[in-house]
Coordinates of C-alpha atoms and ligand atoms in Angstrom, one line a residue:
M23 CA -27.9 -23.6 12.9
T24 CA -27.8 -24.7 9.3
N25 CA -26.7 -22.4 6.6
K26 CA -30.2 -22.2 5.3
E27 CA -31.5 -21.1 8.8
Y28 CA -28.7 -18.6 9.0
A29 CA -29.6 -17.1 5.6
D30 CA -33.2 -16.9 6.8
F31 CA -32.0 -15.1 9.9
L32 CA -29.9 -12.6 7.9
L33 CA -32.6 -11.9 5.4
P34 CA -36.0 -12.8 6.9
N35 CA -39.4 -12.7 5.3
V36 CA -38.3 -13.5 1.8
K37 CA -41.4 -14.9 0.0
H38 CA -39.8 -17.1 -2.6
T39 CA -36.7 -19.2 -3.0
W40 CA -34.3 -18.5 -5.8
E41 CA -35.3 -21.9 -7.3
E42 CA -38.9 -20.6 -7.5
Y43 CA -37.7 -17.4 -9.2
E44 CA -35.7 -19.5 -11.7
A45 CA -38.9 -21.3 -12.6
M46 CA -40.9 -18.0 -12.9
Y47 CA -38.5 -16.7 -15.5
P48 CA -38.2 -19.4 -18.2
E49 CA -36.0 -19.2 -21.3
R50 CA -37.4 -17.0 -24.0
N51 CA -38.7 -18.6 -27.1
L52 CA -36.7 -16.7 -29.7
P53 CA -35.0 -17.5 -33.0
E54 CA -31.3 -18.5 -32.9
G55 CA -29.1 -15.5 -32.5
A56 CA -31.8 -13.2 -31.3
I57 CA -30.4 -10.3 -29.2
V58 CA -32.2 -9.5 -26.0
T59 CA -31.0 -6.1 -24.7
R60 CA -32.3 -3.3 -22.6
Y61 CA -32.3 0.3 -21.6
A62 CA -31.8 0.5 -17.9
P63 CA -31.9 4.2 -16.8
S64 CA -31.9 5.4 -13.2
P65 CA -34.7 7.9 -12.6
T66 CA -32.3 10.5 -11.4
G67 CA -32.7 13.1 -14.2
L68 CA -33.4 13.4 -17.9
P69 CA -31.9 11.1 -20.5
H70 CA -29.6 12.9 -23.0
M71 CA -28.5 12.4 -26.5
G72 CA -25.9 9.8 -25.5
N73 CA -28.8 7.7 -24.0
L74 CA -30.8 8.1 -27.2
F75 CA -27.8 6.9 -29.2
Q76 CA -27.5 3.9 -26.9
N77 CA -31.3 3.2 -27.3
F78 CA -31.1 3.5 -31.0
M79 CA -28.2 1.1 -31.2
S80 CA -29.9 -1.4 -28.9
M81 CA -33.2 -1.2 -30.8
V82 CA -31.6 -1.9 -34.2
F83 CA -29.6 -4.8 -32.9
A84 CA -32.7 -6.3 -31.3
N85 CA -34.9 -5.7 -34.3
Q86 CA -32.5 -7.1 -36.8
T87 CA -32.3 -10.4 -35.0
N88 CA -36.0 -10.5 -34.1
G89 CA -35.0 -10.1 -30.5
V90 CA -36.2 -8.0 -27.6
F91 CA -35.5 -4.5 -26.4
F92 CA -36.9 -3.7 -23.0
L93 CA -37.0 -0.9 -20.6
R94 CA -36.0 -1.5 -17.0
I95 CA -35.9 1.2 -14.3
E96 CA -33.0 1.1 -12.0
D97 CA -34.2 3.0 -9.0
T98 CA -32.4 1.2 -6.1
D99 CA -30.5 4.3 -5.1
T100 CA -33.6 5.9 -3.7
S101 CA -31.8 8.9 -2.4
R102 CA -31.1 10.0 -6.0
T103 CA -34.5 9.3 -7.4
V104 CA -36.3 12.4 -8.6
E105 CA -40.0 13.1 -8.5
N106 CA -41.8 11.6 -11.4
G107 CA -38.5 10.3 -12.6
I108 CA -40.0 7.4 -14.6
E109 CA -42.5 9.6 -16.4
K110 CA -39.8 12.1 -17.2
I111 CA -37.7 9.4 -18.8
L112 CA -40.6 8.1 -20.8
D113 CA -41.7 11.5 -21.9
A114 CA -38.2 12.5 -23.0
I115 CA -37.7 9.6 -25.3
R116 CA -41.3 9.2 -26.5
P117 CA -40.9 11.7 -29.5
F118 CA -38.1 9.6 -31.0
G119 CA -39.8 6.5 -32.0
I120 CA -37.8 4.2 -29.8
N121 CA -40.0 1.1 -29.5
F122 CA -39.6 -1.0 -26.4
T123 CA -40.8 -4.6 -26.9
E124 CA -41.5 -4.8 -23.2
G125 CA -40.8 -3.2 -19.9
A126 CA -42.1 -0.3 -17.7
I127 CA -44.7 1.9 -19.2
S128 CA -45.4 4.0 -16.1
E129 CA -44.7 3.9 -12.4
T130 CA -47.2 1.1 -11.9
E131 CA -47.6 -0.7 -15.2
Y132 CA -45.5 -2.8 -17.4
K133 CA -45.9 -5.1 -20.4
G134 CA -44.0 -8.3 -20.8
E135 CA -43.6 -11.6 -19.0
Y136 CA -40.3 -10.9 -17.3
G137 CA -41.4 -8.1 -14.9
P138 CA -41.7 -6.3 -12.8
Y139 CA -39.3 -4.0 -14.6
I140 CA -38.8 -1.5 -11.8
Q141 CA -36.1 -2.6 -9.5
T142 CA -37.6 -1.4 -6.2
Q143 CA -40.5 -3.7 -7.0
R144 CA -38.1 -6.7 -7.1
E145 CA -36.6 -6.5 -3.6
D146 CA -37.7 -10.1 -2.8
I147 CA -36.0 -11.5 -5.8
Y148 CA -32.6 -10.0 -5.0
K149 CA -32.8 -11.2 -1.4
A150 CA -33.7 -14.7 -2.6
Y151 CA -30.4 -14.8 -4.5
A152 CA -28.4 -13.1 -1.7
K153 CA -29.7 -15.9 0.5
K154 CA -28.4 -18.4 -2.0
L155 CA -24.9 -16.9 -1.7
I156 CA -25.1 -16.8 2.1
E157 CA -26.2 -20.4 2.2
E158 CA -23.2 -21.3 0.0
E159 CA -20.9 -19.2 2.3
K160 CA -20.2 -16.8 -0.6
A161 CA -21.7 -13.8 1.2
Y162 CA -21.8 -12.5 4.7
A163 CA -23.1 -9.8 7.0
S164 CA -20.9 -6.8 7.4
F165 CA -21.2 -4.3 10.2
L166 CA -18.7 -1.7 9.1
S167 CA -20.2 1.6 10.1
K168 CA -20.0 4.8 8.0
E169 CA -17.2 6.1 10.3
E170 CA -15.2 2.9 10.0
L171 CA -15.6 3.0 6.2
E172 CA -14.4 6.5 6.1
E173 CA -11.5 5.7 8.3
I174 CA -10.5 2.9 6.0
R175 CA -10.9 5.1 2.9
L176 CA -8.6 7.8 4.4
K177 CA -6.0 5.2 5.4
Q178 CA -6.0 3.7 1.9
S179 CA -5.7 7.1 0.3
A180 CA -2.8 8.0 2.6
N181 CA -1.0 4.7 1.9
K182 CA -1.8 5.1 -1.8
E183 CA -3.6 1.8 -1.7
R184 CA -6.6 0.7 -3.8
L185 CA -9.9 1.8 -2.2
G186 CA -12.5 -0.7 -1.1
I187 CA -13.2 -3.6 1.3
Y188 CA -10.7 -6.4 0.5
G189 CA -8.1 -8.4 2.2
R190 CA -7.3 -7.2 5.7
Y191 CA -9.9 -4.5 5.4
A192 CA -12.7 -7.0 5.0
K193 CA -12.9 -7.3 8.7
D194 CA -16.2 -9.1 9.1
R195 CA -15.6 -11.7 6.4
N196 CA -14.7 -14.4 8.8
L197 CA -17.0 -13.7 11.7
S198 CA -18.7 -16.8 12.9
K199 CA -22.4 -17.3 12.6
E200 CA -22.7 -17.0 16.4
E201 CA -20.9 -13.7 16.6
T202 CA -22.9 -12.3 13.7
I203 CA -26.2 -13.4 15.3
E204 CA -25.2 -11.9 18.6
R205 CA -24.3 -8.6 17.1
I206 CA -27.5 -8.5 15.2
N207 CA -29.5 -9.4 18.2
N208 CA -27.8 -6.5 20.0
G209 CA -29.3 -4.2 17.4
E210 CA -26.2 -3.5 15.2
S211 CA -27.1 -2.7 11.6
Y212 CA -25.6 -4.7 8.7
I213 CA -25.4 -5.1 5.1
I214 CA -24.6 -8.1 2.9
R215 CA -21.3 -8.3 1.1
I216 CA -19.9 -11.0 -1.2
K217 CA -16.8 -12.9 -0.1
S218 CA -14.9 -12.1 -3.2
P219 CA -13.0 -15.2 -4.4
G220 CA -10.8 -13.1 -6.7
S221 CA -7.2 -12.0 -6.4
F222 CA -5.9 -8.6 -7.6
F223 CA -2.9 -10.4 -9.0
N224 CA -4.9 -12.6 -11.4
K225 CA -6.2 -11.2 -14.6
V226 CA -9.6 -11.5 -16.1
R227 CA -10.0 -11.2 -19.9
F228 CA -13.2 -10.6 -21.6
N229 CA -14.3 -9.6 -25.1
D230 CA -16.1 -6.3 -25.4
L231 CA -18.1 -6.4 -28.7
I232 CA -17.1 -2.8 -29.4
K233 CA -13.8 -2.3 -27.7
G234 CA -12.3 -5.8 -28.3
T235 CA -10.4 -7.9 -25.8
I236 CA -9.9 -6.2 -22.4
E237 CA -7.7 -7.5 -19.6
M238 CA -8.1 -6.3 -16.1
P239 CA -7.2 -7.5 -12.6
E240 CA -9.8 -9.8 -11.0
N241 CA -12.1 -8.3 -8.5
D242 CA -11.1 -8.9 -5.0
I243 CA -13.4 -6.4 -3.3
D244 CA -16.1 -7.7 -1.0
E245 CA -18.7 -5.7 -2.9
V246 CA -22.0 -4.8 -1.1
I247 CA -24.9 -6.7 -2.7
I248 CA -27.8 -5.8 -0.3
K249 CA -27.7 -2.4 1.4
S250 CA -29.0 -1.5 4.8
D251 CA -32.4 -0.4 3.3
G252 CA -32.8 -4.0 2.0
L253 CA -32.3 -3.0 -1.7
P254 CA -29.6 -4.3 -3.9
T255 CA -26.6 -2.3 -5.3
Y256 CA -26.4 -1.7 -9.0
H257 CA -23.9 -4.5 -9.5
F258 CA -26.0 -7.1 -7.9
A259 CA -29.3 -6.0 -9.4
H260 CA -27.7 -5.9 -12.9
V261 CA -26.5 -9.5 -12.7
I262 CA -29.8 -10.9 -11.2
D263 CA -32.1 -9.0 -13.5
D264 CA -30.2 -9.6 -16.7
H265 CA -30.0 -13.2 -15.8
L266 CA -33.7 -13.6 -15.1
M267 CA -34.8 -11.3 -18.0
K268 CA -32.7 -13.4 -20.3
T269 CA -30.6 -10.4 -21.5
T270 CA -28.0 -11.6 -24.0
H271 CA -26.3 -8.2 -24.6
V272 CA -25.7 -5.3 -22.3
I273 CA -25.1 -2.2 -24.3
R274 CA -24.2 0.6 -21.9
G275 CA -21.9 3.6 -21.3
D276 CA -18.2 2.8 -21.0
E277 CA -18.1 4.3 -17.5
W278 CA -19.0 0.7 -16.5
V279 CA -16.1 -1.0 -18.2
S280 CA -14.1 -1.0 -15.0
S281 CA -16.9 -2.8 -13.2
V282 CA -17.0 -5.7 -15.6
P283 CA -14.7 -7.9 -13.4
K284 CA -17.1 -7.5 -10.6
H285 CA -20.0 -8.4 -12.8
L286 CA -18.4 -11.4 -14.3
Q287 CA -17.5 -12.6 -10.9
L288 CA -21.0 -12.2 -9.7
F289 CA -22.3 -14.2 -12.7
E290 CA -19.9 -16.9 -11.9
M291 CA -20.6 -17.0 -8.1
L292 CA -24.3 -17.2 -8.8
G293 CA -23.8 -19.9 -11.4
F294 CA -25.3 -17.8 -14.3
E295 CA -24.2 -17.6 -17.9
P296 CA -22.7 -14.1 -18.3
V297 CA -24.1 -11.6 -20.8
K298 CA -22.1 -10.2 -23.7
Y299 CA -21.0 -6.6 -23.2
A300 CA -20.8 -3.7 -25.6
H301 CA -19.5 -0.5 -24.0
L302 CA -20.2 2.8 -25.7
A303 CA -17.8 5.7 -25.6
P304 CA -19.3 9.1 -24.8
L305 CA -20.5 11.4 -27.6
T306 CA -18.0 14.1 -28.3
K307 CA -18.1 17.5 -30.0
N308 CA -15.6 19.4 -32.0
D309 CA -15.6 22.7 -30.3
N310 CA -13.6 25.1 -32.5
G311 CA -10.9 22.5 -33.0
T312 CA -10.9 20.9 -29.6
V313 CA -12.7 17.6 -29.2
R314 CA -14.5 17.3 -25.9
K315 CA -17.4 15.5 -24.4
L316 CA -20.8 16.6 -25.5
S317 CA -22.1 18.4 -22.4
K318 CA -25.7 19.0 -21.3
R319 CA -24.6 22.2 -19.7
L320 CA -22.8 23.7 -22.7
D321 CA -24.4 22.1 -25.7
P322 CA -28.2 22.4 -26.3
E323 CA -28.0 19.5 -28.8
A324 CA -27.0 17.2 -25.9
T325 CA -30.5 17.5 -24.4
L326 CA -33.4 15.6 -25.9
A327 CA -35.9 18.5 -25.6
F328 CA -33.8 20.4 -28.2
Y329 CA -35.0 18.2 -31.0
P330 CA -38.8 18.5 -30.7
E331 CA -38.4 22.2 -29.8
N332 CA -36.7 22.8 -33.0
G333 CA -38.8 20.5 -35.1
I334 CA -36.0 18.2 -36.2
P335 CA -37.7 15.2 -37.8
T336 CA -37.2 12.0 -35.9
E337 CA -36.5 10.1 -39.1
A338 CA -33.5 12.4 -39.8
I339 CA -32.2 11.9 -36.2
M340 CA -32.5 8.1 -36.7
L341 CA -30.6 8.3 -40.0
Y342 CA -27.9 10.3 -38.3
L343 CA -27.7 8.0 -35.4
A344 CA -27.4 5.1 -37.9
T345 CA -24.4 6.9 -39.4
I346 CA -22.6 7.2 -36.1
T347 CA -23.6 3.6 -35.1
N348 CA -21.9 2.0 -38.1
S349 CA -19.3 3.8 -40.2
N350 CA -20.4 2.1 -43.4
F351 CA -24.1 3.2 -43.1
E352 CA -23.6 6.5 -44.9
G353 CA -22.1 4.9 -48.0
W354 CA -24.9 2.4 -48.0
L355 CA -27.4 5.2 -47.8
D356 CA -25.8 7.0 -50.7
Q357 CA -26.2 3.8 -52.8
N358 CA -29.7 3.3 -51.5
P359 CA -31.2 6.8 -51.1
N360 CA -34.6 5.4 -50.3
G361 CA -33.3 2.6 -48.1
K362 CA -34.8 2.1 -44.7
I363 CA -32.7 1.7 -41.6
S364 CA -34.3 -1.7 -41.1
D365 CA -32.8 -2.8 -44.4
F366 CA -29.3 -2.2 -43.3
K367 CA -27.4 -4.9 -41.4
F368 CA -25.6 -3.3 -38.4
D369 CA -22.5 -4.9 -37.0
F370 CA -20.9 -4.4 -33.6
K371 CA -17.5 -4.6 -35.4
K372 CA -18.3 -1.5 -37.3
C373 CA -19.0 0.6 -34.2
S374 CA -16.5 3.2 -33.3
S375 CA -14.1 1.8 -30.8
S376 CA -12.3 5.0 -30.2
A377 CA -12.4 7.1 -27.1
G378 CA -15.4 9.1 -28.3
T379 CA -18.1 9.2 -31.0
L380 CA -18.2 12.5 -32.7
Y381 CA -21.6 14.1 -32.6
D382 CA -21.8 16.5 -35.4
L383 CA -25.0 18.7 -35.4
P384 CA -24.3 20.3 -38.8
K385 CA -24.1 16.9 -40.3
L386 CA -27.4 16.0 -38.7
Y387 CA -28.9 19.2 -40.1
N388 CA -27.6 18.2 -43.5
I389 CA -29.3 14.8 -43.3
S390 CA -32.4 16.5 -42.1
K391 CA -32.4 19.0 -44.9
N392 CA -32.2 16.2 -47.5
Y393 CA -34.8 14.2 -45.7
I394 CA -37.3 17.1 -45.6
S395 CA -36.6 18.0 -49.3
R396 CA -37.7 14.5 -50.3
L397 CA -41.1 14.7 -48.5
T398 CA -44.3 15.4 -50.4
K399 CA -46.0 18.8 -49.9
D400 CA -48.7 17.1 -47.8
E401 CA -46.1 15.4 -45.6
V402 CA -44.2 18.7 -45.0
Y403 CA -47.5 20.4 -44.3
D404 CA -48.5 17.8 -41.7
A405 CA -45.1 17.8 -40.0
A406 CA -44.8 21.6 -39.9
L407 CA -48.3 21.8 -38.4
D408 CA -47.5 19.1 -35.8
Y409 CA -44.4 21.1 -34.8
A410 CA -46.4 24.4 -34.8
K411 CA -49.1 23.0 -32.6
N412 CA -46.6 22.6 -29.9
Y413 CA -44.2 25.4 -30.4
D414 CA -45.5 28.2 -32.7
E415 CA -49.1 29.2 -32.4
E416 CA -48.9 31.9 -35.1
L417 CA -47.6 29.3 -37.6
K418 CA -50.2 26.9 -36.5
D419 CA -53.0 29.4 -37.0
I420 CA -51.8 30.4 -40.5
L421 CA -51.2 26.8 -41.6
E422 CA -54.7 25.8 -40.4
K423 CA -56.3 28.8 -42.0
Y424 CA -54.8 28.3 -45.4
P425 CA -54.1 24.6 -45.8
D426 CA -54.3 24.4 -49.6
Y427 CA -52.4 27.6 -50.2
S428 CA -49.7 26.4 -47.7
K429 CA -49.3 23.2 -49.5
E430 CA -48.8 25.0 -52.7
I431 CA -46.1 27.0 -51.1
F432 CA -44.5 23.8 -49.8
N433 CA -44.8 22.4 -53.3
I434 CA -42.5 25.0 -54.9
E435 CA -39.5 23.1 -56.3
R436 CA -40.6 19.9 -54.5
E437 CA -41.5 16.5 -55.7
Q438 CA -38.9 16.6 -58.4
K439 CA -35.6 15.0 -59.1
K440 CA -33.5 17.7 -57.4
P441 CA -35.9 19.2 -54.9
R442 CA -35.2 22.5 -53.2
K443 CA -33.5 22.2 -49.7
D444 CA -35.0 25.0 -47.7
Y445 CA -35.6 23.5 -44.3
E446 CA -33.3 21.7 -42.0
K447 CA -35.9 21.7 -39.3
Y448 CA -39.5 22.8 -39.0
S449 CA -38.6 25.8 -36.9
D450 CA -37.1 27.2 -40.1
V451 CA -40.5 27.1 -41.9
K452 CA -42.0 30.4 -40.7
G453 CA -38.8 32.3 -41.3
Q454 CA -38.8 31.1 -44.9
I455 CA -42.3 31.6 -45.9
W456 CA -44.0 34.2 -43.7
Y457 CA -44.0 36.7 -46.6
M458 CA -46.4 34.5 -48.5
Y459 CA -49.2 35.2 -46.1
D460 CA -50.6 38.8 -46.0
E461 CA -51.2 38.7 -42.2
L462 CA -47.6 37.9 -41.6
F463 CA -46.3 40.1 -44.4
E464 CA -47.9 43.1 -42.8
K465 CA -46.6 42.2 -39.4
Y466 CA -43.0 41.5 -40.3
R467 CA -42.1 43.4 -43.4
D468 CA -40.9 46.5 -41.7
D469 CA -38.6 44.6 -39.4
A470 CA -37.4 42.5 -42.3
G471 CA -36.4 45.6 -44.2
Y472 CA -36.0 45.8 -48.0
D473 CA -32.6 45.5 -49.6
F474 CA -33.0 46.0 -53.3
G475 CA -29.4 45.2 -54.1
S476 CA -27.6 47.2 -56.8
I477 CA -30.5 49.4 -57.8
T478 CA -31.0 51.8 -55.0
D479 CA -32.9 54.8 -56.4
K480 CA -36.5 54.7 -55.1
D481 CA -38.0 56.3 -58.2
E482 CA -36.2 53.8 -60.5
I483 CA -37.4 51.0 -58.3
R484 CA -41.0 52.2 -58.5
N485 CA -40.7 52.6 -62.2
I486 CA -39.5 49.0 -62.6
I487 CA -42.3 47.5 -60.5
N488 CA -45.0 49.6 -61.8
T489 CA -44.1 49.1 -65.4
Y490 CA -43.8 45.4 -64.7
I491 CA -47.2 45.0 -63.1
D492 CA -49.0 47.2 -65.5
K493 CA -47.6 46.0 -68.8
Y494 CA -45.8 42.7 -68.3
Y495 CA -47.3 40.5 -65.6
N496 CA -50.2 38.1 -66.2
D497 CA -51.2 35.4 -63.7
N498 CA -51.8 33.0 -66.6
D499 CA -48.5 33.2 -68.4
D500 CA -46.5 30.0 -68.6
K501 CA -42.9 30.2 -67.3
E502 CA -41.4 30.9 -70.7
T503 CA -43.7 33.7 -71.5
W504 CA -43.3 35.1 -68.0
F505 CA -39.5 35.2 -68.4
S506 CA -39.7 36.7 -71.9
N507 CA -41.9 39.4 -70.4
I508 CA -39.2 40.2 -67.8
Q509 CA -36.7 40.5 -70.6
K510 CA -39.1 42.9 -72.5
L511 CA -39.3 44.9 -69.3
C512 CA -35.5 45.1 -69.2
D513 CA -35.3 46.1 -72.9
E514 CA -37.9 48.9 -72.4
L515 CA -36.1 50.3 -69.3
G516 CA -32.5 50.1 -70.5
Y517 CA -31.4 47.0 -68.7
A518 CA -29.6 44.1 -70.3
S519 CA -32.1 41.3 -70.8
N520 CA -29.4 38.7 -71.0
M521 CA -26.2 38.4 -69.0
K522 CA -23.9 37.7 -71.9
D523 CA -24.7 41.0 -73.5
Y524 CA -24.3 42.7 -70.2
K525 CA -20.9 41.2 -69.6
E526 CA -19.7 42.2 -73.0
N527 CA -20.8 45.8 -72.7
P528 CA -21.8 46.7 -69.2
D529 CA -21.6 50.5 -69.9
N530 CA -24.4 50.2 -72.5
Y531 CA -26.9 49.3 -69.7
K532 CA -28.3 50.6 -66.4
G533 CA -28.0 47.1 -65.1
N534 CA -29.1 43.7 -66.0
V535 CA -32.0 41.2 -65.8
A536 CA -30.8 39.9 -62.5
D537 CA -30.9 43.3 -60.9
V538 CA -34.4 43.9 -62.2
S539 CA -35.6 40.5 -60.9
T540 CA -34.1 41.3 -57.5
V541 CA -36.2 44.5 -57.4
I542 CA -39.3 42.6 -58.2
R543 CA -38.5 39.8 -55.8
V544 CA -37.6 42.1 -52.9
S545 CA -40.7 44.3 -53.5
L546 CA -42.8 41.2 -53.3
T547 CA -41.2 39.5 -50.3
T548 CA -38.5 41.8 -48.8
R549 CA -36.1 39.0 -49.5
S550 CA -33.4 38.8 -52.1
M551 CA -33.2 35.0 -51.8
T552 CA -36.5 33.1 -52.3
P553 CA -37.7 30.0 -54.1
D554 CA -38.6 30.4 -57.7
L555 CA -40.0 33.9 -58.3
Y556 CA -42.4 32.8 -61.1
E557 CA -44.1 30.4 -58.6
L558 CA -44.2 33.0 -55.9
L559 CA -45.8 35.6 -58.1
K560 CA -48.4 33.2 -59.4
L561 CA -49.3 32.0 -55.9
I562 CA -49.7 35.6 -54.6
G563 CA -51.6 36.7 -57.6
K564 CA -51.8 40.0 -59.5
E565 CA -54.1 41.9 -57.2
K566 CA -51.9 41.3 -54.1
I567 CA -48.7 41.8 -56.0
K568 CA -50.0 45.3 -56.9
E569 CA -50.9 46.0 -53.3
R570 CA -47.4 45.0 -52.2
F571 CA -45.8 47.1 -54.9
N572 CA -47.8 50.1 -53.8
L573 CA -46.2 49.9 -50.4
I574 CA -42.8 50.7 -51.9
Ligands
LIG24 N1 -28.7 2.3 -14.2 C1 -27.4 2.3 -14.9 C2 -27.1 3.7 -15.4 O1 -28.1 4.5 -15.5 C3 -27.5 1.4 -16.1 C4 -26.2 0.9 -16.6 C5 -26.6 -0.4 -17.4 O2 -27.1 -0.2 -18.5 O3 -26.4 -1.5 -16.9 O4 -26.0 4.1 -15.7

């Protein structure tokens, strides 16, 4: 029996040869230096912030070289695949503006010339290449049963040996074709393993684009390439797919670093050009002084749903991810406050090569706050409404009922050189402006409670606000007149109308202009901290101000 016939016997009914597959996946026509990279999730659960970070990085490197960033679903471990796993992945990352140039777009569809992009739909391809290895006597059928494997594992553990099928444990490695055929004909089940050409005593060196030069022992394990269900293992599928899909760079979590010797060996055995690797350390968090891994279980910010649920703008998240991708991004952004991420040149050398990348939510909020403060009133209105449509019906109703009025509220201290920074996320909006709407004011004012500050006597408070509204407040006053009226009110009632006088002779006064303003502000809003009082009063208008003052 020729090797070719033998390969056909071990893996029958394979539709195409590996040569045919080579022809079906031609080189890409891309500019020099273009990076082709991918996100290759397994549909075993929801992607998390670490995955988004990886996606962001992959996307910017592909974009800045006019390359390709594609999505491939790695679902060959069917026992771990969850229901609607692909849709769940797509839904979770959709809100973040990650653009895949090509790849899976649902369980059944994909775009691009290098598909299918779902590994279970590529079974024939992997087998074609496994047959190539069998023909070249670089792979073999292995009959080790579950029980035998377990026995080997226990023995290796007891002897403190490396785990795996290598050397004397690779018992079927030298079975003859005849013996193998006979056992198969007797109904024994088998899988395909490589005949690893490596030695544990040799070293393999490779350059990780982030971590630098890494040296490890060669792989000498007869890794499984085709499992008993006919599907490939991760290692084999990675090498075949990234070869055929013309991936240039694999950016992935650093839990895979230890597998690189296996992967480089497979590339070599198959006669493929290896990819370049960039392994990312996990995101970490400073938890009261202890730096630990960001955890989906402990940290809400580790899950992707957290961001849309809180209305954190995607643009701010992207800016933050850019700052943790390259340490010099932040300085660049300070120099170019209106700079776009796409204007910055990212460099693998500037990626953090330490054991973890610190993920700092307060810093993200700070970026977000600055970002929102620079938006126009219309942009904030639209974004807040978008958020509210999904997560806050009451806010949605009120924004839709009063669009122009709402925009005027958002416009307070906005669209100016130093805009006010009220919101770090759209879920802050209602809590900051509810008192501007009568419906919400009535509903929430009691719970909010009034804290008038240093002036506590109710009659005095009433006296201040009534005198103010009757004698000193006009909707049409400009800001200067408005303020001089507040000062007149102070003079009339025995409060210092400027702070300097007050500081010099506090005993001559009942209080000062700040105390009086607080009484007006709190009576109007319940809040002692608000945006510009003059603007609030004007927007609410004299009639309604009166009504609110009458409630005190
Ligand atoms: N499916 C692998 C995982 O989810 C992908 C690793 C890779 O990017 O190659 O970890």
